[in-house]
GROMACS .gro file of C-alpha atoms in nm:
model
  336
    1MET     CA    1   4.251   1.760  -2.353
    2SER     CA    2   4.072   2.080  -2.455
    3LEU     CA    3   3.981   2.145  -2.816
    4ASN     CA    4   4.046   2.472  -2.994
    5LEU     CA    5   3.739   2.641  -3.139
    6LYS     CA    6   3.808   2.540  -3.500
    7ASN     CA    7   3.850   2.171  -3.417
    8ALA     CA    8   3.553   2.174  -3.178
    9ASN     CA    9   3.328   2.314  -3.451
   10LYS     CA   10   3.424   2.030  -3.686
   11LEU     CA   11   3.425   1.759  -3.419
   12VAL     CA   12   3.140   1.512  -3.470
   13SER     CA   13   2.984   1.379  -3.151
   14ILE     CA   14   2.837   1.036  -3.226
   15ASN     CA   15   2.570   0.948  -2.971
   16ILE     CA   16   2.420   0.599  -2.972
   17VAL     CA   17   2.126   0.515  -2.746
   18THR     CA   18   2.117   0.142  -2.680
   19TYR     CA   19   1.864  -0.101  -2.538
   20ASN     CA   20   1.922  -0.476  -2.555
   21ALA     CA   21   2.150  -0.438  -2.855
   22GLN     CA   22   2.388  -0.730  -2.799
   23ASP     CA   23   2.337  -0.859  -3.154
   24LEU     CA   24   2.373  -0.516  -3.315
   25ILE     CA   25   2.611  -0.287  -3.131
   26GLU     CA   26   2.943  -0.441  -3.239
   27SER     CA   27   2.864  -0.402  -3.610
   28CYS     CA   28   2.747  -0.047  -3.550
   29LEU     CA   29   3.054   0.056  -3.349
   30ASN     CA   30   3.299  -0.115  -3.585
   31SER     CA   31   3.158   0.087  -3.873
   32VAL     CA   32   3.196   0.406  -3.667
   33LEU     CA   33   3.560   0.338  -3.581
   34LYS     CA   34   3.645   0.267  -3.948
   35GLN     CA   35   3.545   0.617  -4.061
   36THR     CA   36   3.791   0.797  -4.289
   37TYR     CA   37   3.700   1.124  -4.112
   38LYS     CA   38   3.877   1.093  -3.777
   39ASN     CA   39   3.766   1.403  -3.588
   40PHE     CA   40   3.490   1.242  -3.382
   41GLU     CA   41   3.400   1.122  -3.035
   42VAL     CA   42   3.164   0.837  -2.944
   43LEU     CA   43   2.920   0.823  -2.654
   44VAL     CA   44   2.692   0.527  -2.582
   45ILE     CA   45   2.389   0.596  -2.365
   46ASP     CA   46   2.251   0.263  -2.244
   47ASN     CA   47   1.888   0.247  -2.136
   48ALA     CA   48   1.924  -0.029  -1.874
   49SER     CA   49   1.984  -0.318  -2.113
   50ASP     CA   50   1.939  -0.658  -1.949
   51ASP     CA   51   2.141  -0.852  -2.206
   52GLU     CA   52   2.515  -0.837  -2.289
   53THR     CA   53   2.507  -0.496  -2.458
   54LEU     CA   54   2.724  -0.324  -2.197
   55GLU     CA   55   2.980  -0.605  -2.189
   56LYS     CA   56   3.027  -0.571  -2.564
   57VAL     CA   57   3.038  -0.192  -2.556
   58LYS     CA   58   3.308  -0.194  -2.285
   59SER     CA   59   3.553  -0.353  -2.528
   60PHE     CA   60   3.552  -0.032  -2.736
   61PRO     CA   61   3.743   0.289  -2.649
   62ILE     CA   62   3.434   0.502  -2.594
   63LYS     CA   63   3.247   0.685  -2.320
   64ILE     CA   64   2.943   0.514  -2.168
   65ILE     CA   65   2.645   0.653  -1.977
   66LYS     CA   66   2.446   0.387  -1.788
   67ASN     CA   67   2.084   0.473  -1.717
   68LYS     CA   68   1.911   0.290  -1.432
   69LYS     CA   69   1.594   0.245  -1.636
   70ASN     CA   70   1.479   0.275  -1.996
   71LEU     CA   71   1.439   0.651  -2.041
   72GLY     CA   72   1.351   0.628  -2.410
   73PHE     CA   73   1.498   0.775  -2.727
   74SER     CA   74   1.437   1.142  -2.651
   75VAL     CA   75   1.579   1.154  -2.298
   76GLY     CA   76   1.868   0.926  -2.397
   77HIS     CA   77   1.978   1.144  -2.685
   78ASN     CA   78   1.928   1.464  -2.486
   79LEU     CA   79   2.168   1.328  -2.226
   80GLY     CA   80   2.419   1.250  -2.500
   81ILE     CA   81   2.390   1.593  -2.660
   82ARG     CA   82   2.451   1.764  -2.324
   83GLU     CA   83   2.750   1.544  -2.243
   84SER     CA   84   2.916   1.572  -2.586
   85ARG     CA   85   3.134   1.851  -2.724
   86GLY     CA   86   3.121   1.848  -3.102
   87GLY     CA   87   2.996   2.123  -3.329
   88TYR     CA   88   2.806   1.848  -3.512
   89VAL     CA   89   2.596   1.577  -3.345
   90LEU     CA   90   2.515   1.241  -3.503
   91CYS     CA   91   2.225   1.069  -3.325
   92LEU     CA   92   2.280   0.712  -3.435
   93ASN     CA   93   2.047   0.414  -3.402
   94GLN     CA   94   2.196   0.092  -3.269
   95ASP     CA   95   2.083  -0.094  -3.583
   96ILE     CA   96   2.281   0.121  -3.828
   97VAL     CA   97   2.605   0.043  -4.013
   98LEU     CA   98   2.789   0.339  -4.168
   99ASP     CA   99   2.978   0.348  -4.495
  100LYS     CA  100   3.343   0.438  -4.428
  101ASP     CA  101   3.307   0.783  -4.589
  102PHE     CA  102   2.980   0.867  -4.415
  103LEU     CA  103   3.122   1.133  -4.180
  104LYS     CA  104   3.352   1.287  -4.441
  105ASN     CA  105   3.072   1.341  -4.690
  106THR     CA  106   2.824   1.457  -4.427
  107VAL     CA  107   3.059   1.716  -4.278
  108GLU     CA  108   3.139   1.843  -4.628
  109ALA     CA  109   2.766   1.897  -4.686
  110MET     CA  110   2.733   2.084  -4.356
  111GLU     CA  111   3.028   2.308  -4.435
  112LYS     CA  112   2.867   2.443  -4.752
  113ASN     CA  113   2.620   2.667  -4.569
  114ASP     CA  114   2.609   2.769  -4.204
  115LYS     CA  115   2.227   2.780  -4.220
  116ILE     CA  116   2.212   2.405  -4.275
  117GLY     CA  117   2.088   2.267  -3.946
  118SER     CA  118   2.068   1.899  -4.039
  119VAL     CA  119   2.178   1.652  -4.306
  120GLN     CA  120   1.996   1.341  -4.425
  121CYS     CA  121   2.203   1.050  -4.554
  122LYS     CA  122   2.104   0.791  -4.812
  123LEU     CA  123   1.970   0.520  -4.584
  124LEU     CA  124   1.951   0.174  -4.741
  125LYS     CA  125   1.753  -0.115  -4.596
  126ILE     CA  126   1.923  -0.440  -4.495
  127ARG     CA  127   1.803  -0.772  -4.351
  128ASP     CA  128   2.131  -0.877  -4.186
  129ILE     CA  129   2.343  -0.625  -3.996
  130ASN     CA  130   2.654  -0.834  -4.063
  131ARG     CA  131   2.597  -0.805  -4.439
  132PRO     CA  132   2.547  -0.432  -4.502
  133LYS     CA  133   2.485  -0.433  -4.876
  134SER     CA  134   2.163  -0.318  -5.035
  135LYS     CA  135   2.005  -0.135  -5.327
  136THR     CA  136   1.671  -0.085  -5.150
  137ILE     CA  137   1.602   0.262  -5.016
  138ASP     CA  138   1.497   0.294  -4.655
  139HIS     CA  139   1.493   0.673  -4.629
  140THR     CA  140   1.608   0.983  -4.817
  141GLY     CA  141   1.427   1.244  -4.609
  142LEU     CA  142   1.096   1.334  -4.449
  143VAL     CA  143   0.800   1.430  -4.668
  144ILE     CA  144   0.496   1.585  -4.502
  145LEU     CA  145   0.165   1.569  -4.685
  146LYS     CA  146  -0.123   1.817  -4.683
  147ASN     CA  147  -0.311   1.590  -4.442
  148ARG     CA  148  -0.001   1.608  -4.217
  149ARG     CA  149   0.090   1.245  -4.260
  150VAL     CA  150   0.468   1.204  -4.271
  151ILE     CA  151   0.630   0.952  -4.505
  152ALA     CA  152   0.982   0.831  -4.572
  153ARG     CA  153   1.080   0.953  -4.919
  154GLY     CA  154   1.172   0.667  -5.149
  155GLN     CA  155   1.115   0.391  -4.896
  156GLY     CA  156   1.099   0.050  -5.065
  157GLU     CA  157   1.222   0.178  -5.401
  158ARG     CA  158   1.531   0.042  -5.577
  159ASP     CA  159   1.811   0.297  -5.553
  160LYS     CA  160   1.890   0.425  -5.901
  161GLY     CA  161   2.026   0.760  -5.791
  162GLN     CA  162   1.682   0.914  -5.849
  163TYR     CA  163   1.704   1.138  -5.543
  164LYS     CA  164   1.960   1.412  -5.592
  165ALA     CA  165   2.137   1.628  -5.336
  166GLY     CA  166   1.920   1.917  -5.227
  167GLU     CA  167   1.693   2.069  -4.969
  168ILE     CA  168   1.427   1.857  -4.794
  169PHE     CA  169   1.168   1.917  -4.522
  170GLY     CA  170   1.368   1.738  -4.255
  171VAL     CA  171   1.578   1.440  -4.155
  172ASP     CA  172   1.486   1.095  -4.027
  173GLY     CA  173   1.586   0.992  -3.675
  174ALA     CA  174   1.785   0.677  -3.758
  175ALA     CA  175   2.112   0.852  -3.852
  176PRO     CA  176   2.057   1.229  -3.848
  177ILE     CA  177   2.343   1.473  -3.808
  178TYR     CA  178   2.264   1.813  -3.660
  179ARG     CA  179   2.456   2.136  -3.624
  180ARG     CA  180   2.493   2.198  -3.252
  181LYS     CA  181   2.417   2.567  -3.300
  182ALA     CA  182   2.080   2.470  -3.451
  183LEU     CA  183   2.005   2.234  -3.162
  184GLU     CA  184   2.087   2.501  -2.906
  185ASP     CA  185   1.877   2.753  -3.095
  186THR     CA  186   1.566   2.533  -3.105
  187LYS     CA  187   1.575   2.360  -2.766
  188ILE     CA  188   1.282   2.416  -2.530
  189ASN     CA  189   1.332   2.395  -2.154
  190ASP     CA  190   1.677   2.247  -2.221
  191GLU     CA  191   1.523   1.968  -2.429
  192TYR     CA  192   1.641   1.911  -2.787
  193PHE     CA  193   1.410   1.616  -2.850
  194ASP     CA  194   1.077   1.653  -2.670
  195GLU     CA  195   1.092   1.429  -2.363
  196ASP     CA  196   0.713   1.397  -2.347
  197PHE     CA  197   0.743   1.187  -2.663
  198PHE     CA  198   0.964   0.910  -2.513
  199ALA     CA  199   1.005   0.761  -2.863
  200TYR     CA  200   0.850   0.791  -3.211
  201LYS     CA  201   0.786   1.116  -3.403
  202GLU     CA  202   1.042   1.307  -3.194
  203ASP     CA  203   1.258   1.337  -3.505
  204VAL     CA  204   0.972   1.485  -3.711
  205ASP     CA  205   0.885   1.722  -3.428
  206LEU     CA  206   1.243   1.851  -3.419
  207ALA     CA  207   1.258   1.873  -3.800
  208TRP     CA  208   0.940   2.084  -3.802
  209ARG     CA  209   1.073   2.313  -3.529
  210LEU     CA  210   1.406   2.359  -3.708
  211ARG     CA  211   1.214   2.464  -4.019
  212LEU     CA  212   1.003   2.713  -3.822
  213TYR     CA  213   1.320   2.866  -3.681
  214GLY     CA  214   1.468   2.909  -4.028
  215TRP     CA  215   1.719   2.621  -4.037
  216LYS     CA  216   1.764   2.424  -4.360
  217ALA     CA  217   1.774   2.045  -4.399
  218VAL     CA  218   1.954   1.885  -4.693
  219TYR     CA  219   1.988   1.541  -4.846
  220GLN     CA  220   2.342   1.419  -4.916
  221PRO     CA  221   2.333   1.100  -5.130
  222GLN     CA  222   2.710   1.047  -5.095
  223SER     CA  223   2.659   0.987  -4.723
  224ILE     CA  224   2.546   0.624  -4.708
  225ALA     CA  225   2.429   0.414  -4.415
  226TYR     CA  226   2.255   0.078  -4.384
  227HIS     CA  227   1.951   0.026  -4.161
  228LEU     CA  228   1.819  -0.301  -4.024
  229ARG     CA  229   1.458  -0.194  -4.072
  230THR     CA  230   1.199  -0.399  -3.880
  231ALA     CA  231   0.892  -0.201  -3.991
  232GLY     CA  232   0.796   0.020  -4.283
  233GLU     CA  233   0.836  -0.162  -4.611
  234ARG     CA  234   0.743   0.121  -4.844
  235ALA     CA  235   0.622   0.481  -4.849
  236VAL     CA  236   0.243   0.451  -4.890
  237ARG     CA  237  -0.016   0.725  -4.929
  238ASN     CA  238  -0.360   0.562  -4.968
  239TYR     CA  239  -0.551   0.481  -4.650
  240ILE     CA  240  -0.584   0.105  -4.702
  241SER     CA  241  -0.209   0.068  -4.751
  242VAL     CA  242  -0.145   0.287  -4.447
  243ALA     CA  243  -0.367   0.061  -4.235
  244LEU     CA  244  -0.192  -0.251  -4.361
  245GLU     CA  245   0.151  -0.104  -4.284
  246ARG     CA  246   0.036   0.004  -3.939
  247ARG     CA  247  -0.070  -0.354  -3.853
  248LYS     CA  248   0.298  -0.453  -3.876
  249LEU     CA  249   0.400  -0.218  -3.594
  250PRO     CA  250   0.432  -0.334  -3.231
  251LYS     CA  251   0.172  -0.207  -2.985
  252PHE     CA  252   0.430   0.010  -2.812
  253ALA     CA  253   0.503   0.193  -3.139
  254LYS     CA  254   0.133   0.240  -3.219
  255PHE     CA  255   0.069   0.392  -2.876
  256HIS     CA  256   0.347   0.650  -2.892
  257SER     CA  257   0.309   0.723  -3.262
  258PHE     CA  258  -0.064   0.802  -3.230
  259LYS     CA  259  -0.013   1.028  -2.927
  260ASN     CA  260   0.300   1.203  -3.045
  261ASP     CA  261   0.169   1.278  -3.392
  262ARG     CA  262  -0.106   1.492  -3.240
  263LEU     CA  263   0.121   1.657  -2.982
  264MET     CA  264   0.364   1.746  -3.262
  265ARG     CA  265   0.095   1.923  -3.460
  266ILE     CA  266  -0.038   2.110  -3.159
  267LYS     CA  267   0.313   2.246  -3.105
  268ASN     CA  268   0.416   2.330  -3.460
  269GLU     CA  269   0.115   2.388  -3.683
  270LEU     CA  270   0.077   2.737  -3.829
  271SER     CA  271  -0.288   2.847  -3.811
  272ASP     CA  272  -0.301   2.984  -4.167
  273LEU     CA  273  -0.168   2.659  -4.313
  274PHE     CA  274  -0.396   2.451  -4.094
  275PHE     CA  275  -0.705   2.626  -4.231
  276ARG     CA  276  -0.564   2.610  -4.586
  277ASP     CA  277  -0.538   2.231  -4.562
  278ILE     CA  278  -0.819   2.166  -4.314
  279LEU     CA  279  -1.023   1.939  -4.543
  280TYR     CA  280  -0.726   1.704  -4.598
  281ILE     CA  281  -0.653   1.704  -4.226
  282ILE     CA  282  -1.012   1.632  -4.118
  283ILE     CA  283  -1.047   1.338  -4.358
  284LYS     CA  284  -0.721   1.190  -4.234
  285GLU     CA  285  -0.815   1.240  -3.868
  286ILE     CA  286  -1.159   1.081  -3.909
  287GLY     CA  287  -0.994   0.775  -4.061
  288ALA     CA  288  -0.722   0.756  -3.796
  289TRP     CA  289  -0.956   0.792  -3.497
  290ALA     CA  290  -1.211   0.549  -3.643
  291TYR     CA  291  -0.940   0.290  -3.706
  292VAL     CA  292  -0.804   0.317  -3.352
  293LEU     CA  293  -1.148   0.310  -3.187
  294ILE     CA  294  -1.260   0.005  -3.389
  295PHE     CA  295  -0.944  -0.201  -3.443
  296GLU     CA  296  -0.692  -0.092  -3.179
  297ARG     CA  297  -0.852  -0.095  -2.836
  298TYR     CA  298  -0.505  -0.128  -2.681
  299THR     CA  299  -0.422   0.217  -2.826
  300TRP     CA  300  -0.710   0.379  -2.635
  301LYS     CA  301  -0.471   0.446  -2.347
  302ALA     CA  302  -0.282   0.679  -2.581
  303ILE     CA  303  -0.589   0.904  -2.593
  304LYS     CA  304  -0.581   0.947  -2.215
  305SER     CA  305  -0.209   1.019  -2.225
  306LEU     CA  306  -0.259   1.266  -2.513
  307ILE     CA  307  -0.521   1.462  -2.319
  308LYS     CA  308  -0.294   1.474  -2.016
  309GLN     CA  309  -0.001   1.612  -2.219
  310ILE     CA  310  -0.191   1.869  -2.427
  311PRO     CA  311  -0.145   2.156  -2.175
  312ASN     CA  312   0.232   2.112  -2.178
  313ALA     CA  313   0.234   2.091  -2.559
  314TRP     CA  314   0.035   2.414  -2.572
  315ARG     CA  315   0.289   2.589  -2.347
  316LYS     CA  316   0.566   2.474  -2.581
  317ARG     CA  317   0.366   2.598  -2.879
  318LYS     CA  318   0.362   2.950  -2.733
  319ILE     CA  319   0.742   2.944  -2.709
  320ILE     CA  320   0.781   2.814  -3.065
  321MET     CA  321   0.538   3.061  -3.218
  322ALA     CA  322   0.709   3.349  -3.039
  323LYS     CA  323   1.051   3.250  -3.177
  324LYS     CA  324   0.962   3.130  -3.529
  325ARG     CA  325   1.137   3.314  -3.810
  326VAL     CA  326   0.993   3.158  -4.126
  327GLU     CA  327   0.722   3.314  -4.341
  328ILE     CA  328   0.396   3.128  -4.403
  329LYS     CA  329   0.461   3.099  -4.778
  330ALA     CA  330   0.809   2.954  -4.722
  331MET     CA  331   0.670   2.697  -4.478
  332GLY     CA  332   0.363   2.612  -4.681
  333LYS     CA  333   0.558   2.473  -4.977
  334TRP     CA  334   0.668   2.172  -4.771
  335PHE     CA  335   0.316   2.032  -4.728
  336LYS     CA  336   0.278   1.829  -5.045
   0.00000   0.00000   0.00000
């Protein structure tokens, strides 16, 4: 059945990329189907799970895309965005449970200004996906520091309503909702999320690009979701704490995070702001490279992969810089 333009613009396409999610997906999908806002469609993109994920998903009235191999977060969600129809797109993690009014409050935030390209919910951290109650903040929006390290605002803090509705740098990738018009405006080579990234930092990369193209990101505290967080206990800024937090990550995450962080900056960094903050950046980079070379020999392969992907990142940079609409001063205020 075709949608008229008005309904299509307010339709929310909920895309969930799954991989071995047999213990998670039912709770996630049940929370989706209980939404008080009913104008949505659901698409599950499965990355070749070898457990019972697909069997459990098939019991729900939703569309399924079955990939023959694990294509990663970026490719998976790009497939979902292309196959979906809604004017808004929710890229949902498999380990998320939504509050029943999540969609209603998020769409209301989007409707306030047609220059809002993305909305960040209040993401609370849980330990059991079957018991989604928490007062511990997982994420209230991306914060980017002068040294270009990105942190999760409020992570690990007790939620006391201290973060109010308002504009932020960008949205986290666990439960972001995007305006389709913004995604179409900022895609490069038909890619919304950069497929060279596979996973990790693709959300920050997109948030940065949306900012450069003049799209706003806002935090909506009435939109609440619960995240079964397996890494990242708190938002830390000093280098010792950063190193201790990094030791908790799996090797796979360290590999892609190290590589993608540098690709992201090659693509999006404005030269004037780079030289303004160069001292902060150099100190951070010396520490990061020294740590990897001394303590993470298994991450050395990421350096080879980074070098191989730099030419493609540079080509994408040329496209981004040619299309950017934001002034240096307006962009510079986001680097804290």
